[in-house]
CSV table of C-alpha atoms (C1' of nucleotides) in Angstrom, one decimal:
chain,number,residue,atom,x,y,z
A,1,UNK,CA,114.8,87.7,110.8
A,2,UNK,CA,112.6,88.2,107.7
A,3,UNK,CA,109.4,90.6,108.3
A,4,UNK,CA,106.5,89.0,110.0
A,5,UNK,CA,103.2,89.3,108.7
A,6,UNK,CA,100.2,90.3,110.8
A,7,UNK,CA,98.3,87.4,109.8
A,8,UNK,CA,101.1,85.1,111.0
A,9,UNK,CA,100.9,86.8,114.4
A,10,UNK,CA,96.9,86.6,114.3
A,11,UNK,CA,97.4,82.8,113.5
A,12,UNK,CA,100.0,82.4,116.2
A,13,UNK,CA,97.4,83.4,118.8
A,14,UNK,CA,95.2,80.9,117.7
A,15,UNK,CA,97.6,78.0,118.0
A,16,UNK,CA,98.8,79.1,121.0
A,17,UNK,CA,95.0,78.6,122.4
A,18,UNK,CA,94.5,75.3,120.7
A,19,UNK,CA,97.8,73.8,122.1
A,20,UNK,CA,96.3,75.4,125.6
A,21,UNK,CA,93.3,73.2,125.0
A,22,UNK,CA,95.2,70.1,123.3
A,23,UNK,CA,97.5,70.1,126.6
A,24,UNK,CA,94.8,70.2,128.9
A,25,UNK,CA,92.9,67.5,127.1
A,26,UNK,CA,96.3,65.4,127.9
A,27,UNK,CA,97.9,65.7,124.0
A,28,UNK,CA,101.6,65.5,124.2
A,29,UNK,CA,102.3,65.7,120.6
A,30,UNK,CA,100.6,67.2,117.5
A,31,UNK,CA,101.0,67.6,114.0
A,32,UNK,CA,100.7,70.6,111.8
A,33,UNK,CA,97.9,68.9,109.9
A,34,UNK,CA,95.8,68.1,113.1
A,35,UNK,CA,96.8,72.1,114.1
A,36,UNK,CA,95.5,73.1,110.9
A,37,UNK,CA,92.4,71.1,111.0
A,38,UNK,CA,91.3,73.0,114.2
A,39,UNK,CA,91.8,76.3,112.9
A,40,UNK,CA,90.6,75.4,109.5
A,41,UNK,CA,93.5,76.3,107.6
A,42,UNK,CA,96.2,74.2,105.6
A,43,UNK,CA,98.9,72.4,107.5
A,44,UNK,CA,101.5,74.1,105.1
A,45,UNK,CA,100.5,77.5,106.6
A,46,UNK,CA,101.0,76.1,110.1
A,47,UNK,CA,104.6,75.2,109.2
A,48,UNK,CA,105.6,78.0,107.4
A,49,UNK,CA,104.0,80.3,110.1
A,50,UNK,CA,106.1,78.1,112.8
A,51,UNK,CA,109.2,78.1,110.6
A,52,UNK,CA,109.5,81.7,110.5
A,53,UNK,CA,110.9,81.4,114.2
A,54,UNK,CA,112.6,78.3,114.5
A,55,UNK,CA,112.6,74.4,114.0
A,56,UNK,CA,110.4,73.2,116.5
A,57,UNK,CA,109.0,70.1,115.2
A,58,UNK,CA,110.3,66.6,114.7
A,59,UNK,CA,110.1,65.3,111.4
A,60,UNK,CA,107.8,62.0,111.5
A,61,UNK,CA,106.5,62.9,114.9
A,62,UNK,CA,105.2,66.5,114.8
A,63,UNK,CA,105.5,69.2,117.6
A,64,UNK,CA,105.8,68.5,121.3
A,65,UNK,CA,102.7,70.6,122.5
A,66,UNK,CA,104.0,71.8,125.9
A,67,UNK,CA,107.2,72.9,123.9
A,68,UNK,CA,105.5,74.5,121.2
A,69,UNK,CA,103.1,76.2,123.5
A,70,UNK,CA,106.1,77.9,125.5
A,71,UNK,CA,107.8,78.8,122.2
A,72,UNK,CA,104.6,80.8,121.0
A,73,UNK,CA,104.1,82.0,124.2
A,74,UNK,CA,107.6,83.7,124.4
A,75,UNK,CA,107.2,84.9,120.9
A,76,UNK,CA,104.0,86.4,121.7
A,77,UNK,CA,105.6,88.1,124.7
A,78,UNK,CA,103.5,86.5,126.8
A,79,UNK,CA,106.0,85.5,129.5
A,80,UNK,CA,106.3,88.8,130.7
A,81,UNK,CA,103.5,90.9,132.2
A,82,UNK,CA,102.2,94.1,130.5
A,83,UNK,CA,100.6,97.1,132.1
A,84,UNK,CA,97.5,98.3,130.4
A,85,UNK,CA,95.5,101.5,131.1
A,86,UNK,CA,92.0,101.4,130.1
A,87,UNK,CA,90.5,104.7,129.1
A,88,UNK,CA,86.7,104.6,129.0
A,89,UNK,CA,84.2,102.7,131.5
A,90,UNK,CA,81.5,101.9,129.4
A,91,UNK,CA,80.2,98.5,128.5
A,92,UNK,CA,83.7,97.6,126.4
A,93,UNK,CA,86.0,99.2,128.9
A,94,UNK,CA,84.4,97.3,131.7
A,95,UNK,CA,84.5,94.2,130.0
A,96,UNK,CA,88.0,94.3,129.6
A,97,UNK,CA,88.4,95.0,133.3
A,98,UNK,CA,86.2,92.1,134.2
A,99,UNK,CA,87.6,89.3,131.7
A,100,UNK,CA,90.0,87.3,134.0
A,101,UNK,CA,91.4,85.8,131.0
A,102,UNK,CA,93.6,88.9,130.2
A,103,UNK,CA,95.4,88.9,133.6
A,104,UNK,CA,96.0,85.2,133.3
A,105,UNK,CA,98.0,85.8,129.9
A,106,UNK,CA,100.0,88.5,131.2
A,107,UNK,CA,97.9,92.0,130.9
A,108,UNK,CA,97.7,93.7,134.0
A,109,UNK,CA,95.2,96.4,133.8
A,110,UNK,CA,96.5,98.8,136.5
A,111,UNK,CA,94.5,102.2,135.9
A,112,UNK,CA,91.0,103.1,134.6
A,113,UNK,CA,89.9,106.6,133.4
A,114,UNK,CA,87.0,108.0,132.5
A,115,UNK,CA,85.5,111.9,132.5
A,116,UNK,CA,82.4,110.6,134.4
A,117,UNK,CA,82.3,108.0,137.1
A,118,UNK,CA,85.4,109.6,138.6
A,119,UNK,CA,86.0,108.6,142.1
A,120,UNK,CA,84.1,105.1,141.8
A,121,UNK,CA,85.6,101.8,142.5
A,122,UNK,CA,85.6,99.3,139.4
A,123,UNK,CA,86.9,96.0,140.6
A,124,UNK,CA,90.5,96.8,142.6
A,125,UNK,CA,90.8,100.2,140.8
A,126,UNK,CA,89.9,103.9,141.2
A,127,UNK,CA,88.4,105.7,138.4
A,128,UNK,CA,90.4,108.7,137.5
A,129,UNK,CA,89.6,111.6,135.3
A,130,UNK,CA,91.2,111.4,131.8
A,131,UNK,CA,92.7,114.8,132.6
A,132,UNK,CA,95.0,112.9,135.4
A,133,UNK,CA,96.6,110.6,132.9
A,134,UNK,CA,99.8,113.0,132.3
A,135,UNK,CA,100.6,113.3,136.2
A,136,UNK,CA,99.7,109.5,136.9
A,137,UNK,CA,101.9,108.4,133.9
A,138,UNK,CA,105.4,108.4,135.6
A,139,UNK,CA,103.9,106.5,138.5
A,140,UNK,CA,101.9,104.0,136.4
A,141,UNK,CA,104.5,103.2,133.7
A,142,UNK,CA,101.9,101.9,131.1
A,143,UNK,CA,103.0,99.4,128.3
A,144,UNK,CA,99.5,99.8,126.5
A,145,UNK,CA,96.5,101.9,126.6
A,146,UNK,CA,93.1,100.6,125.5
A,147,UNK,CA,90.9,103.6,124.0
A,148,UNK,CA,86.9,102.2,124.8
A,149,UNK,CA,85.7,105.9,124.9
A,150,UNK,CA,82.9,107.5,122.7
A,151,UNK,CA,84.3,108.5,119.0
A,152,UNK,CA,84.6,112.3,119.5
A,153,UNK,CA,87.2,111.8,122.5
A,154,UNK,CA,89.3,108.7,120.9
A,155,UNK,CA,92.1,111.0,119.2
A,156,UNK,CA,92.6,113.3,121.8
A,157,UNK,CA,92.7,110.1,124.4
A,158,UNK,CA,95.2,108.5,122.0
A,159,UNK,CA,97.3,111.6,122.1
A,160,UNK,CA,97.4,111.7,125.7
A,161,UNK,CA,98.2,107.8,125.8
A,162,UNK,CA,101.3,108.5,123.7
A,163,UNK,CA,102.6,111.5,125.8
A,164,UNK,CA,102.0,109.1,128.7
A,165,UNK,CA,104.6,107.0,126.9
A,166,UNK,CA,102.5,103.6,125.9
A,167,UNK,CA,104.3,102.0,123.1
A,168,UNK,CA,100.9,100.1,122.1
A,169,UNK,CA,97.1,101.1,121.9
A,170,UNK,CA,93.9,98.9,121.3
A,171,UNK,CA,91.4,101.0,120.1
A,172,UNK,CA,87.7,100.4,120.0
A,173,UNK,CA,86.6,103.5,118.8
A,174,UNK,CA,85.0,103.6,115.1
A,175,UNK,CA,87.5,106.1,114.1
A,176,UNK,CA,91.0,106.0,112.2
A,177,UNK,CA,93.2,107.2,114.7
A,178,UNK,CA,97.3,108.7,114.2
A,179,UNK,CA,99.7,107.9,116.2
A,180,UNK,CA,103.9,108.0,116.1
A,181,UNK,CA,105.1,105.3,114.3
A,182,UNK,CA,106.9,104.0,117.1
A,183,UNK,CA,103.4,103.2,118.8
A,184,UNK,CA,101.7,99.9,117.4
A,185,UNK,CA,98.2,100.3,117.0
A,186,UNK,CA,95.4,97.9,116.9
A,187,UNK,CA,91.8,98.3,115.9
A,188,UNK,CA,88.5,96.6,117.0
A,189,UNK,CA,85.8,98.1,115.1
A,190,UNK,CA,82.3,96.4,115.4
A,191,UNK,CA,80.6,98.7,112.9
A,192,UNK,CA,82.8,97.7,110.2
A,193,UNK,CA,82.2,94.1,110.9
A,194,UNK,CA,78.6,94.3,111.1
A,195,UNK,CA,78.9,96.2,108.0
A,196,UNK,CA,80.7,93.8,106.4
A,197,UNK,CA,78.1,91.2,107.3
A,198,UNK,CA,75.4,93.5,106.0
A,199,UNK,CA,77.5,93.6,102.9
A,200,UNK,CA,77.9,89.7,102.6
A,201,UNK,CA,74.0,89.1,102.7
A,202,UNK,CA,73.0,91.8,100.7
A,203,UNK,CA,75.5,90.6,98.3
A,204,UNK,CA,74.0,87.1,98.3
A,205,UNK,CA,70.8,88.5,97.6
A,206,UNK,CA,71.9,90.4,94.5
A,207,UNK,CA,73.7,87.5,92.9
A,208,UNK,CA,70.9,85.3,93.5
A,209,UNK,CA,68.7,87.7,91.8
A,210,UNK,CA,71.0,88.5,89.0
A,211,UNK,CA,71.8,85.0,87.9
A,212,UNK,CA,69.0,82.7,89.5
A,213,UNK,CA,70.3,79.6,87.9
A,214,UNK,CA,74.0,79.9,88.3
B,1,UNK,CA,81.1,91.3,89.2
B,2,UNK,CA,85.0,90.6,90.3
B,3,UNK,CA,85.0,88.9,93.5
B,4,UNK,CA,85.2,91.7,95.9
B,5,UNK,CA,87.9,91.6,98.8
B,6,UNK,CA,87.2,91.5,102.4
B,7,UNK,CA,89.4,94.3,102.6
B,8,UNK,CA,87.7,96.3,100.0
B,9,UNK,CA,84.5,96.1,101.8
B,10,UNK,CA,86.2,97.0,105.3
B,11,UNK,CA,87.5,100.1,103.6
B,12,UNK,CA,84.2,101.0,102.1
B,13,UNK,CA,82.6,101.0,105.6
B,14,UNK,CA,85.4,103.6,106.5
B,15,UNK,CA,84.8,105.6,103.3
B,16,UNK,CA,81.0,105.8,104.5
B,17,UNK,CA,81.9,106.9,107.8
B,18,UNK,CA,84.4,109.6,106.4
B,19,UNK,CA,81.5,110.8,103.9
B,20,UNK,CA,79.0,111.2,106.7
B,21,UNK,CA,81.5,113.2,108.8
B,22,UNK,CA,82.4,115.6,105.6
B,23,UNK,CA,78.6,115.7,104.7
B,24,UNK,CA,77.8,117.2,108.2
B,25,UNK,CA,80.8,119.4,108.0
B,26,UNK,CA,79.2,120.9,104.7
B,27,UNK,CA,81.5,119.2,102.1
B,28,UNK,CA,80.1,118.6,98.8
B,29,UNK,CA,82.7,117.1,96.7
B,30,UNK,CA,85.5,115.2,97.7
B,31,UNK,CA,88.6,113.7,95.7
B,32,UNK,CA,90.3,110.5,96.0
B,33,UNK,CA,93.2,112.0,97.4
B,34,UNK,CA,91.4,113.7,100.3
B,35,UNK,CA,89.2,110.7,101.4
B,36,UNK,CA,92.6,108.6,101.2
B,37,UNK,CA,94.4,111.1,103.4
B,38,UNK,CA,91.8,110.7,106.1
B,39,UNK,CA,92.1,107.1,106.3
B,40,UNK,CA,95.9,107.2,105.9
B,41,UNK,CA,95.8,105.2,102.5
B,42,UNK,CA,96.7,106.0,98.8
B,43,UNK,CA,94.5,107.4,96.7
B,44,UNK,CA,94.6,104.6,94.2
B,45,UNK,CA,93.5,102.5,96.7
B,46,UNK,CA,90.5,104.6,97.1
B,47,UNK,CA,89.4,104.9,93.4
B,48,UNK,CA,90.1,101.0,92.7
B,49,UNK,CA,87.8,100.1,95.7
B,50,UNK,CA,85.1,102.4,94.3
B,51,UNK,CA,85.5,101.0,90.5
B,52,UNK,CA,84.9,97.9,91.6
B,53,UNK,CA,81.0,99.0,91.9
B,54,UNK,CA,81.1,101.4,89.7
B,55,UNK,CA,82.1,105.0,88.1
B,56,UNK,CA,80.9,107.3,90.7
B,57,UNK,CA,83.3,110.2,90.4
B,58,UNK,CA,83.7,113.1,87.6
B,59,UNK,CA,86.9,113.5,86.2
B,60,UNK,CA,88.6,116.8,87.1
B,61,UNK,CA,86.1,117.3,90.0
B,62,UNK,CA,86.0,114.3,92.3
B,63,UNK,CA,83.3,112.7,93.9
B,64,UNK,CA,80.0,114.1,95.2
B,65,UNK,CA,79.9,113.6,98.7
B,66,UNK,CA,76.3,112.8,99.2
B,67,UNK,CA,76.0,110.7,96.0
B,68,UNK,CA,78.8,108.5,96.9
B,69,UNK,CA,77.9,108.0,100.6
B,70,UNK,CA,74.4,106.8,99.1
B,71,UNK,CA,75.8,104.6,96.6
B,72,UNK,CA,78.1,102.9,99.3
B,73,UNK,CA,74.9,102.7,101.8
B,74,UNK,CA,73.4,100.7,99.2
B,75,UNK,CA,76.5,98.6,98.3
B,76,UNK,CA,76.9,97.8,102.3
B,77,UNK,CA,73.5,96.9,102.5
B,78,UNK,CA,72.7,99.8,105.0
B,79,UNK,CA,69.6,100.7,102.8
B,80,UNK,CA,67.5,98.2,104.6
B,81,UNK,CA,67.0,97.0,108.1
B,82,UNK,CA,68.4,93.7,109.5
B,83,UNK,CA,66.9,91.9,112.3
B,84,UNK,CA,69.7,90.9,114.7
B,85,UNK,CA,69.5,88.4,118.0
B,86,UNK,CA,72.0,88.9,120.4
B,87,UNK,CA,73.1,85.7,122.6
B,88,UNK,CA,74.8,86.6,125.6
B,89,UNK,CA,74.1,89.5,127.8
B,90,UNK,CA,77.4,90.2,129.3
B,91,UNK,CA,79.3,93.3,128.9
B,92,UNK,CA,79.9,92.8,125.3
B,93,UNK,CA,76.1,92.0,124.3
B,94,UNK,CA,75.2,94.8,126.5
B,95,UNK,CA,77.4,97.1,124.8
B,96,UNK,CA,75.9,96.3,121.4
B,97,UNK,CA,72.3,96.5,122.7
B,98,UNK,CA,73.1,99.8,124.3
B,99,UNK,CA,75.0,101.3,121.4
B,100,UNK,CA,72.5,103.4,119.4
B,101,UNK,CA,74.5,103.8,116.5
B,102,UNK,CA,73.9,100.4,115.6
B,103,UNK,CA,70.2,101.1,115.5
B,104,UNK,CA,70.8,104.0,113.2
B,105,UNK,CA,72.7,102.1,110.5
B,106,UNK,CA,69.8,99.4,110.2
B,107,UNK,CA,70.7,97.0,112.5
B,108,UNK,CA,67.8,96.2,114.9
B,109,UNK,CA,68.3,94.2,117.8
B,110,UNK,CA,65.1,92.4,118.1
B,111,UNK,CA,65.8,89.7,120.7
B,112,UNK,CA,68.3,88.8,123.6
B,113,UNK,CA,69.4,85.4,125.0
B,114,UNK,CA,71.2,84.2,128.0
B,115,UNK,CA,70.8,81.2,130.3
B,116,UNK,CA,71.0,83.6,133.2
B,117,UNK,CA,69.3,86.7,133.6
B,118,UNK,CA,66.1,84.8,131.9
B,119,UNK,CA,62.9,87.1,132.1
B,120,UNK,CA,64.9,90.2,133.2
B,121,UNK,CA,64.5,93.6,130.9
B,122,UNK,CA,67.4,94.9,128.9
B,123,UNK,CA,66.0,98.0,127.1
B,124,UNK,CA,63.0,97.1,125.3
B,125,UNK,CA,63.8,93.1,125.4
B,126,UNK,CA,63.3,90.5,127.8
B,127,UNK,CA,65.9,88.2,128.1
B,128,UNK,CA,65.3,84.7,126.9
B,129,UNK,CA,67.2,81.5,127.8
B,130,UNK,CA,69.3,80.2,124.8
B,131,UNK,CA,67.0,77.0,124.5
B,132,UNK,CA,64.1,79.3,123.3
B,133,UNK,CA,65.8,80.1,120.4
B,134,UNK,CA,64.5,77.1,118.2
B,135,UNK,CA,60.8,78.0,119.3
B,136,UNK,CA,61.1,81.5,118.7
B,137,UNK,CA,62.9,81.6,115.4
B,138,UNK,CA,59.8,81.7,113.0
B,139,UNK,CA,58.7,84.7,114.7
B,140,UNK,CA,61.8,86.1,115.0
B,141,UNK,CA,63.2,85.9,111.4
B,142,UNK,CA,66.6,86.7,112.5
B,143,UNK,CA,69.0,87.6,109.6
B,144,UNK,CA,72.0,87.9,111.9
B,145,UNK,CA,73.1,86.8,115.4
B,146,UNK,CA,75.9,88.0,117.9
B,147,UNK,CA,77.6,85.4,119.7
B,148,UNK,CA,78.8,87.3,123.2
B,149,UNK,CA,78.9,84.0,125.5
B,150,UNK,CA,81.5,82.0,127.2
B,151,UNK,CA,83.8,80.4,124.9
B,152,UNK,CA,82.5,76.9,125.9
B,153,UNK,CA,79.1,77.8,124.9
B,154,UNK,CA,80.1,79.5,121.4
B,155,UNK,CA,79.9,76.5,119.0
B,156,UNK,CA,76.6,75.1,120.4
B,157,UNK,CA,75.1,78.5,119.9
B,158,UNK,CA,76.2,79.1,116.6
B,159,UNK,CA,74.6,75.9,115.8
B,160,UNK,CA,71.4,77.0,117.4
B,161,UNK,CA,71.7,80.3,115.2
B,162,UNK,CA,72.3,78.3,112.0
B,163,UNK,CA,69.3,76.1,112.7
B,164,UNK,CA,67.1,79.6,113.4
B,165,UNK,CA,68.0,80.4,109.9
B,166,UNK,CA,70.5,83.5,110.4
B,167,UNK,CA,72.5,84.2,107.4
B,168,UNK,CA,75.3,86.0,109.0
B,169,UNK,CA,77.3,85.7,112.7
B,170,UNK,CA,79.2,88.1,114.4
B,171,UNK,CA,81.5,86.2,116.9
B,172,UNK,CA,82.9,87.7,120.0
B,173,UNK,CA,84.2,84.1,121.7
B,174,UNK,CA,87.6,83.6,121.3
B,175,UNK,CA,87.1,80.4,119.3
B,176,UNK,CA,87.2,79.1,115.7
B,177,UNK,CA,83.8,78.4,114.9
B,178,UNK,CA,82.5,76.0,112.2
B,179,UNK,CA,79.5,77.1,110.4
B,180,UNK,CA,77.8,76.3,106.9
B,181,UNK,CA,79.6,77.8,103.7
B,182,UNK,CA,76.2,79.7,103.3
B,183,UNK,CA,76.3,81.5,106.8
B,184,UNK,CA,78.7,84.5,106.7
B,185,UNK,CA,81.0,84.2,110.0
B,186,UNK,CA,83.0,87.4,111.1
B,187,UNK,CA,85.1,87.3,114.3
B,188,UNK,CA,85.9,89.7,116.8
B,189,UNK,CA,88.6,88.4,119.1
B,190,UNK,CA,90.0,91.1,121.6
B,191,UNK,CA,92.6,88.4,122.7
B,192,UNK,CA,94.2,87.9,119.4
B,193,UNK,CA,94.4,91.7,119.3
B,194,UNK,CA,96.0,92.3,122.7
B,195,UNK,CA,98.4,89.5,121.7
B,196,UNK,CA,99.3,91.2,118.5
B,197,UNK,CA,100.1,94.3,120.5
B,198,UNK,CA,102.1,92.4,123.1
B,199,UNK,CA,104.3,90.4,119.9
B,200,UNK,CA,104.9,94.2,118.6
B,201,UNK,CA,106.0,95.4,121.9
B,202,UNK,CA,108.2,92.6,122.6
B,203,UNK,CA,109.3,92.3,119.0
B,204,UNK,CA,110.6,95.8,119.2
B,205,UNK,CA,112.9,95.2,122.0
B,206,UNK,CA,114.2,91.9,120.6
B,207,UNK,CA,115.3,93.9,117.6
B,208,UNK,CA,116.7,96.8,119.3
B,209,UNK,CA,118.6,94.1,121.5
B,210,UNK,CA,119.9,92.4,118.7
B,211,UNK,CA,121.2,95.3,116.7
B,212,UNK,CA,121.6,98.4,118.9
B,213,UNK,CA,122.9,100.4,116.0
B,214,UNK,CA,120.6,99.6,113.0
C,1,DT,C1',106.8,55.5,106.4
C,2,DT,C1',105.4,59.7,108.7
C,3,DT,C1',105.7,64.4,109.0
C,4,DT,C1',108.6,68.5,108.9
C,5,DG,C1',111.0,72.6,106.7
C,6,DT,C1',111.3,75.4,102.8
C,7,DG,C1',112.1,76.8,98.0
C,8,DA,C1',109.2,77.4,94.0
C,9,DA,C1',104.6,78.4,92.0
C,10,DC,C1',100.6,80.4,92.4
C,11,DG,C1',97.0,83.9,93.8
C,12,DT,C1',95.8,88.0,95.4
C,13,DG,C1',95.7,92.9,97.0
C,14,DT,C1',98.2,97.1,96.4
C,15,DT,C1',100.6,100.6,93.9
C,16,DC,C1',102.1,102.8,89.7
C,17,DA,C1',101.5,105.4,86.1
C,18,DC,C1',99.0,107.4,82.6
C,19,DA,C1',95.0,107.5,79.2
C,20,DG,C1',90.6,109.2,79.1
C,21,DC,C1',87.6,112.8,80.1
C,22,DG,C1',85.5,117.0,81.9
D,1,DC,C1',94.7,121.3,83.7
D,2,DG,C1',92.7,118.1,87.4
D,3,DC,C1',91.3,114.0,88.5
D,4,DT,C1',89.2,109.7,87.6
D,5,DG,C1',89.1,104.7,86.0
D,6,DT,C1',92.3,100.9,85.0
D,7,DG,C1',95.7,98.0,82.7
D,8,DA,C1',100.5,96.6,84.2
D,9,DA,C1',103.9,96.0,87.4
D,10,DC,C1',105.0,94.9,91.9
D,11,DA,C1',104.5,93.1,96.5
D,12,DC,C1',103.2,90.0,99.6
D,13,DG,C1',100.7,86.2,101.8
D,14,DT,C1',99.5,81.1,100.8
D,15,DT,C1',99.8,76.6,98.9
D,16,DC,C1',102.3,73.0,96.4
D,17,DA,C1',105.5,69.4,96.1
D,18,DC,C1',109.2,67.3,97.7
D,19,DA,C1',113.9,66.7,100.0
D,20,DA,C1',115.2,65.9,104.4
D,21,DA,C1',115.3,63.7,108.6
D,22,DA,C1',113.3,60.9,112.3
DNA sequence: TTTTGTGAACGTGTTCACAGCG
DNA sequence: CGCTGTGAACACGTTCACAAAA
């Protein structure tokens, strides 16, 4: 199979969500055009993305909503359950633990770690000290780890998670992390997003000043 | 000025953070090579990014840490303060309100909205009902809005923020929002990130199964 | 006739490689 | 000699446009 771009995978997530909605609304067929419309992209993009994985549509008709949803579900690996450990139980960590949507989509948070708050309950879980991660690793069998700690602890936690055998890490700390190539890393960096907004707003202002009539 | 890519701006944020660190460590000069190393990218990328905005380096020497940091600060619009309104005071909204780092970088959260919890205090702020947004808009003079509400309210809140005159929106709700072109929109979607991890992990497994000796 | 699936064309972002300058 | 700044080459993702199929 040809290499699949990160952007294709992200769009697959979006298609999946739209399909869930359309299905709930009772739609049975959907064209690439309508799917594209709801995501604000082109229909060619939708067809190209989907064709990477197979021929799911029927010419002249479109895609079966239920069937396509099921295909994407399988492609994204949402047809199985993933064991997730969350490190850091501040607001972000808590948000992840609280959001029922994740459990519904196959992500089970099976352990929560923090340096403080050890022993406290958080939902069904008891908070462990981060130092317990290596000892608990064999029993937890984590697939993924979420880093929701302060910046300064992030790399150390990443190392611990890697040693604990996770194959994916979702990092919320605003810092570049280094992990072995076999471990997949995704970053969510609110600082970058806010600064990118700041740039866009400052930029408009600059452009307007420089060329008031363009 | 040539069109500036989204990825260049995002890297600028990263450079900025590295420069702050290096400065704190007492470094006075930095080469594109060293800067690149800390971000895990190529030095050509660093030079290309920076050259979009000017010639900040000195051949044979590198970049002055303090000067480059200041230049990027100005480019990103962090040399002024932005008035931010947060809608939704669940875990995500609270995280934003609580994180001191934002205030330090020029983002002042000047209002918090929610449907529930109206009248409660959150830090320095009193929570208002979302319906009060139009009435409060002239006095608040918001530059940006953060949407940290449940999915179903997100588009409605976006419309309210646009009417309130914000020029930038940071959206945490996992749904495509439609806003006028003059308003800049950035999305943070944890669902997409988790599903992209899930894909990567499922993918490795598939690849391994298909070609055990490659 | 409608809509998919897909090569070809296009555009954008990244990397190369080296001239230019300190 | 070292490191920046930058055209040229390259790689990759997106859009076009149309043959194929229902």
